[in-house]
Amino acid sequence: MPRLFVKRLAALASVLLCAHVAIAQSSLSPTPPMGWNSWNHFFQHVTDADVRASADAMVANGMGDAGYVYVNIDDGWQGTRRPDGTIQSNDRFPDMKALADYVHARGLKLGIYSSPGPKTCAKFEGSYGHEAQDAKTYAAWGIDYLKYDLCSFGDKLTVAGNGDQAAPAAFAAQQEAYRKMHDALVAAGRPIVFSLCQYGMSNVWEWGPEVGGHLWRTTGDISDKYDRMALIGFSQAGLSRYAGPGHWNDPDMLEVGNGGMTLDEYRTHMSLWAILAAPLLAGNDLSHMKPEHLAILENKDVIAIDQDSLGKQGDRVSALGPYELWTKPLSHGRTAIALFNRGELAHTMRVNLRELGVPPGAHIRNVWGNADLPFSDIINPIIPKHGVVLLLVTR
């Protein structure tokens, strides 16, 4: 067989493989990703043992069956690079391929973390100048999810923008950095969810899909405090038109179970993220979790609202002082209605369901109350301080 023909055949096979992977990439995340991420509890001190324990816990406590699939290692796993530039994991992660195999054997998927900059936020090795090389390494390890955090690339943006990170040249450089890693992931030949983490800069929701993102952070970092969670979550009003199957707004990870909020506040957190069709990435120590926190994370109705196949993000309908009403359209003509009390005292909210388009005789379920409600045009639920009443309406 002529050598030229063989070369052309090999080139065609490579193109077809990339096209196949690109199609597979685009079909990832038809609903918001669900899983666990190490950062909110372990920060940069996470270990192989912590990740394995989390995977075991997700299987044992039912989270895996509830839809929590991704086990994501955040910052802190990286070691040095070999002389040829290949990234190595550090001593806390002695064999990343073996870890991926361990997670996969439990029916789960493994995620990892890097940065388009030279260093990550915790000052470990980033992917700058090694994008294609790192993508190949992740694929060889069996990685299924990449969180790509802007971090030290901000210095590159400053240079590109001649001192102004908001300048058009800096904006173009930021887009190109994320597009470059997306292209590298496709070329590596393994479908990998691509999570953009650049804190909502430059209206990322408008261009995230163009650079291959399946989800993108829309805010700064969350913390395990009600005020911070509420600021982030409620600030998502108006972004619903940018979300849909395969591309999701990401208001950051869940704090449920880390101990800094009350149960009512955690229910608000979980409810708001479900209304927002946000990724549900638990961030607590899964191997030491209270039953009441697990019950929040595994509430089937809340998960169903978040994971609804229609793929619509909900939005705010009204706000009167600290009292807010949000709705989310669901498949099969259903609707989720969330009544939030951001005030400091319990409050009775009066809601006209007819004005929200709820027809007479509709089935109304109080999700957190685990009870069906008799139909009435007007409802007057009492909502606790920093609490929520979440209704699932079936016509």
PDB file of N, CA, C and O in Angstrom, residues 91-128:
ATOM      1  N   ASP A  91       2.805  13.358  45.975  1.00  0.00           N
ATOM      2  CA  ASP A  91       2.899  12.175  46.829  1.00  0.00           C
ATOM      3  C   ASP A  91       1.559  11.783  47.453  1.00  0.00           C
ATOM      4  O   ASP A  91       1.377  10.617  47.840  1.00  0.00           O
ATOM      5  N   ARG A  92       0.639  12.727  47.568  1.00  0.00           N
ATOM      6  CA  ARG A  92      -0.672  12.403  48.145  1.00  0.00           C
ATOM      7  C   ARG A  92      -1.561  11.656  47.162  1.00  0.00           C
ATOM      8  O   ARG A  92      -2.609  11.143  47.536  1.00  0.00           O
ATOM      9  N   PHE A  93      -1.141  11.611  45.903  1.00  0.00           N
ATOM     10  CA  PHE A  93      -1.862  10.876  44.854  1.00  0.00           C
ATOM     11  C   PHE A  93      -0.853  10.009  44.105  1.00  0.00           C
ATOM     12  O   PHE A  93      -0.391  10.371  43.021  1.00  0.00           O
ATOM     13  N   PRO A  94      -0.501   8.868  44.658  1.00  0.00           N
ATOM     14  CA  PRO A  94       0.587   8.063  44.096  1.00  0.00           C
ATOM     15  C   PRO A  94       0.298   7.463  42.722  1.00  0.00           C
ATOM     16  O   PRO A  94       1.228   7.193  41.971  1.00  0.00           O
ATOM     17  N   ASP A  95      -0.957   7.251  42.373  1.00  0.00           N
ATOM     18  CA  ASP A  95      -1.282   6.606  41.091  1.00  0.00           C
ATOM     19  C   ASP A  95      -2.665   7.070  40.650  1.00  0.00           C
ATOM     20  O   ASP A  95      -3.682   6.509  41.050  1.00  0.00           O
ATOM     21  N   MET A  96      -2.693   8.087  39.795  1.00  0.00           N
ATOM     22  CA  MET A  96      -3.976   8.674  39.397  1.00  0.00           C
ATOM     23  C   MET A  96      -4.793   7.719  38.536  1.00  0.00           C
ATOM     24  O   MET A  96      -6.025   7.686  38.626  1.00  0.00           O
ATOM     25  N   LYS A  97      -4.126   6.922  37.705  1.00  0.00           N
ATOM     26  CA  LYS A  97      -4.856   5.949  36.886  1.00  0.00           C
ATOM     27  C   LYS A  97      -5.527   4.902  37.776  1.00  0.00           C
ATOM     28  O   LYS A  97      -6.697   4.533  37.549  1.00  0.00           O
ATOM     29  N   ALA A  98      -4.832   4.451  38.809  1.00  0.00           N
ATOM     30  CA  ALA A  98      -5.417   3.479  39.732  1.00  0.00           C
ATOM     31  C   ALA A  98      -6.595   4.089  40.481  1.00  0.00           C
ATOM     32  O   ALA A  98      -7.602   3.414  40.746  1.00  0.00           O
ATOM     33  N   LEU A  99      -6.497   5.372  40.810  1.00  0.00           N
ATOM     34  CA  LEU A  99      -7.607   6.045  41.488  1.00  0.00           C
ATOM     35  C   LEU A  99      -8.817   6.133  40.563  1.00  0.00           C
ATOM     36  O   LEU A  99      -9.959   5.894  40.990  1.00  0.00           O
ATOM     37  N   ALA A 100      -8.584   6.478  39.305  1.00  0.00           N
ATOM     38  CA  ALA A 100      -9.693   6.532  38.349  1.00  0.00           C
ATOM     39  C   ALA A 100     -10.349   5.171  38.205  1.00  0.00           C
ATOM     40  O   ALA A 100     -11.581   5.051  38.169  1.00  0.00           O
ATOM     41  N   ASP A 101      -9.532   4.124  38.133  1.00  0.00           N
ATOM     42  CA  ASP A 101     -10.078   2.768  38.027  1.00  0.00           C
ATOM     43  C   ASP A 101     -10.923   2.427  39.252  1.00  0.00           C
ATOM     44  O   ASP A 101     -11.985   1.782  39.136  1.00  0.00           O
ATOM     45  N   TYR A 102     -10.471   2.848  40.416  1.00  0.00           N
ATOM     46  CA  TYR A 102     -11.196   2.590  41.663  1.00  0.00           C
ATOM     47  C   TYR A 102     -12.567   3.276  41.640  1.00  0.00           C
ATOM     48  O   TYR A 102     -13.593   2.677  41.987  1.00  0.00           O
ATOM     49  N   VAL A 103     -12.582   4.530  41.218  1.00  0.00           N
ATOM     50  CA  VAL A 103     -13.840   5.290  41.152  1.00  0.00           C
ATOM     51  C   VAL A 103     -14.764   4.693  40.095  1.00  0.00           C
ATOM     52  O   VAL A 103     -15.965   4.515  40.326  1.00  0.00           O
ATOM     53  N   HIS A 104     -14.213   4.373  38.933  1.00  0.00           N
ATOM     54  CA  HIS A 104     -15.031   3.801  37.854  1.00  0.00           C
ATOM     55  C   HIS A 104     -15.628   2.456  38.252  1.00  0.00           C
ATOM     56  O   HIS A 104     -16.767   2.131  37.861  1.00  0.00           O
ATOM     57  N   ALA A 105     -14.880   1.670  39.015  1.00  0.00           N
ATOM     58  CA  ALA A 105     -15.376   0.359  39.431  1.00  0.00           C
ATOM     59  C   ALA A 105     -16.601   0.471  40.322  1.00  0.00           C
ATOM     60  O   ALA A 105     -17.351  -0.504  40.479  1.00  0.00           O
ATOM     61  N   ARG A 106     -16.825   1.631  40.897  1.00  0.00           N
ATOM     62  CA  ARG A 106     -17.987   1.876  41.751  1.00  0.00           C
ATOM     63  C   ARG A 106     -19.117   2.556  40.993  1.00  0.00           C
ATOM     64  O   ARG A 106     -20.070   3.056  41.591  1.00  0.00           O
ATOM     65  N   GLY A 107     -19.009   2.604  39.673  1.00  0.00           N
ATOM     66  CA  GLY A 107     -20.056   3.193  38.850  1.00  0.00           C
ATOM     67  C   GLY A 107     -20.058   4.702  38.848  1.00  0.00           C
ATOM     68  O   GLY A 107     -21.052   5.330  38.453  1.00  0.00           O
ATOM     69  N   LEU A 108     -18.945   5.306  39.255  1.00  0.00           N
ATOM     70  CA  LEU A 108     -18.831   6.759  39.344  1.00  0.00           C
ATOM     71  C   LEU A 108     -17.789   7.259  38.353  1.00  0.00           C
ATOM     72  O   LEU A 108     -17.148   6.482  37.655  1.00  0.00           O
ATOM     73  N   LYS A 109     -17.612   8.576  38.288  1.00  0.00           N
ATOM     74  CA  LYS A 109     -16.668   9.188  37.360  1.00  0.00           C
ATOM     75  C   LYS A 109     -15.721  10.108  38.124  1.00  0.00           C
ATOM     76  O   LYS A 109     -16.089  10.687  39.145  1.00  0.00           O
ATOM     77  N   LEU A 110     -14.512  10.268  37.591  1.00  0.00           N
ATOM     78  CA  LEU A 110     -13.484  11.054  38.276  1.00  0.00           C
ATOM     79  C   LEU A 110     -13.248  12.376  37.573  1.00  0.00           C
ATOM     80  O   LEU A 110     -13.107  12.430  36.350  1.00  0.00           O
ATOM     81  N   GLY A 111     -13.195  13.436  38.372  1.00  0.00           N
ATOM     82  CA  GLY A 111     -12.898  14.762  37.858  1.00  0.00           C
ATOM     83  C   GLY A 111     -11.580  15.271  38.403  1.00  0.00           C
ATOM     84  O   GLY A 111     -11.085  14.809  39.431  1.00  0.00           O
ATOM     85  N   ILE A 112     -11.015  16.269  37.712  1.00  0.00           N
ATOM     86  CA  ILE A 112      -9.731  16.827  38.103  1.00  0.00           C
ATOM     87  C   ILE A 112      -9.758  18.333  37.870  1.00  0.00           C
ATOM     88  O   ILE A 112     -10.738  18.875  37.351  1.00  0.00           O
ATOM     89  N   TYR A 113      -8.681  19.002  38.231  1.00  0.00           N
ATOM     90  CA  TYR A 113      -8.651  20.469  38.272  1.00  0.00           C
ATOM     91  C   TYR A 113      -7.333  20.975  37.686  1.00  0.00           C
ATOM     92  O   TYR A 113      -6.267  20.388  37.922  1.00  0.00           O
ATOM     93  N   SER A 114      -7.415  22.080  36.942  1.00  0.00           N
ATOM     94  CA  SER A 114      -6.200  22.757  36.499  1.00  0.00           C
ATOM     95  C   SER A 114      -6.524  24.223  36.224  1.00  0.00           C
ATOM     96  O   SER A 114      -7.624  24.701  36.508  1.00  0.00           O
ATOM     97  N   SER A 115      -5.541  24.927  35.649  1.00  0.00           N
ATOM     98  CA  SER A 115      -5.685  26.346  35.342  1.00  0.00           C
ATOM     99  C   SER A 115      -5.054  26.645  33.999  1.00  0.00           C
ATOM    100  O   SER A 115      -4.052  26.015  33.618  1.00  0.00           O
ATOM    101  N   PRO A 116      -5.600  27.605  33.239  1.00  0.00           N
ATOM    102  CA  PRO A 116      -4.927  28.039  32.017  1.00  0.00           C
ATOM    103  C   PRO A 116      -3.656  28.826  32.301  1.00  0.00           C
ATOM    104  O   PRO A 116      -2.867  29.088  31.390  1.00  0.00           O
ATOM    105  N   GLY A 117      -3.452  29.205  33.564  1.00  0.00           N
ATOM    106  CA  GLY A 117      -2.258  29.946  33.951  1.00  0.00           C
ATOM    107  C   GLY A 117      -1.104  29.032  34.314  1.00  0.00           C
ATOM    108  O   GLY A 117      -1.249  27.809  34.390  1.00  0.00           O
ATOM    109  N   PRO A 118       0.059  29.607  34.590  1.00  0.00           N
ATOM    110  CA  PRO A 118       1.220  28.805  34.991  1.00  0.00           C
ATOM    111  C   PRO A 118       1.031  28.117  36.337  1.00  0.00           C
ATOM    112  O   PRO A 118       1.607  27.050  36.570  1.00  0.00           O
ATOM    113  N   LYS A 119       0.246  28.720  37.220  1.00  0.00           N
ATOM    114  CA  LYS A 119       0.016  28.156  38.541  1.00  0.00           C
ATOM    115  C   LYS A 119      -1.477  28.147  38.850  1.00  0.00           C
ATOM    116  O   LYS A 119      -2.244  28.974  38.349  1.00  0.00           O
ATOM    117  N   THR A 120      -1.886  27.204  39.692  1.00  0.00           N
ATOM    118  CA  THR A 120      -3.265  27.163  40.154  1.00  0.00           C
ATOM    119  C   THR A 120      -3.441  28.163  41.294  1.00  0.00           C
ATOM    120  O   THR A 120      -2.491  28.827  41.724  1.00  0.00           O
ATOM    121  N   CYS A 121      -4.644  28.255  41.806  1.00  0.00           N
ATOM    122  CA  CYS A 121      -4.901  29.196  42.895  1.00  0.00           C
ATOM    123  C   CYS A 121      -4.088  28.852  44.154  1.00  0.00           C
ATOM    124  O   CYS A 121      -3.708  29.733  44.911  1.00  0.00           O
ATOM    125  N   ALA A 122      -3.836  27.559  44.370  1.00  0.00           N
ATOM    126  CA  ALA A 122      -3.049  27.120  45.529  1.00  0.00           C
ATOM    127  C   ALA A 122      -1.569  26.979  45.189  1.00  0.00           C
ATOM    128  O   ALA A 122      -0.814  26.366  45.938  1.00  0.00           O
ATOM    129  N   LYS A 123      -1.154  27.549  44.056  1.00  0.00           N
ATOM    130  CA  LYS A 123       0.244  27.632  43.647  1.00  0.00           C
ATOM    131  C   LYS A 123       0.847  26.295  43.197  1.00  0.00           C
ATOM    132  O   LYS A 123       2.065  26.108  43.254  1.00  0.00           O
ATOM    133  N   PHE A 124       0.001  25.384  42.734  1.00  0.00           N
ATOM    134  CA  PHE A 124       0.494  24.160  42.116  1.00  0.00           C
ATOM    135  C   PHE A 124       0.632  24.388  40.609  1.00  0.00           C
ATOM    136  O   PHE A 124       0.284  25.456  40.088  1.00  0.00           O
ATOM    137  N   GLU A 125       1.096  23.372  39.902  1.00  0.00           N
ATOM    138  CA  GLU A 125       1.336  23.501  38.467  1.00  0.00           C
ATOM    139  C   GLU A 125       0.031  23.687  37.693  1.00  0.00           C
ATOM    140  O   GLU A 125      -0.898  22.884  37.824  1.00  0.00           O
ATOM    141  N   GLY A 126      -0.045  24.753  36.867  1.00  0.00           N
ATOM    142  CA  GLY A 126      -1.147  24.937  35.955  1.00  0.00           C
ATOM    143  C   GLY A 126      -0.820  24.339  34.596  1.00  0.00           C
ATOM    144  O   GLY A 126       0.208  23.674  34.427  1.00  0.00           O
ATOM    145  N   SER A 127      -1.679  24.594  33.615  1.00  0.00           N
ATOM    146  CA  SER A 127      -1.524  23.963  32.298  1.00  0.00           C
ATOM    147  C   SER A 127      -0.964  24.898  31.237  1.00  0.00           C
ATOM    148  O   SER A 127      -0.861  24.504  30.069  1.00  0.00           O
ATOM    149  N   TYR A 128      -0.571  26.110  31.612  1.00  0.00           N
ATOM    150  CA  TYR A 128      -0.099  27.084  30.630  1.00  0.00           C
ATOM    151  C   TYR A 128       1.085  26.514  29.827  1.00  0.00           C
ATOM    152  O   TYR A 128       2.095  26.088  30.381  1.00  0.00           O
TER     153      TYR A 128
END
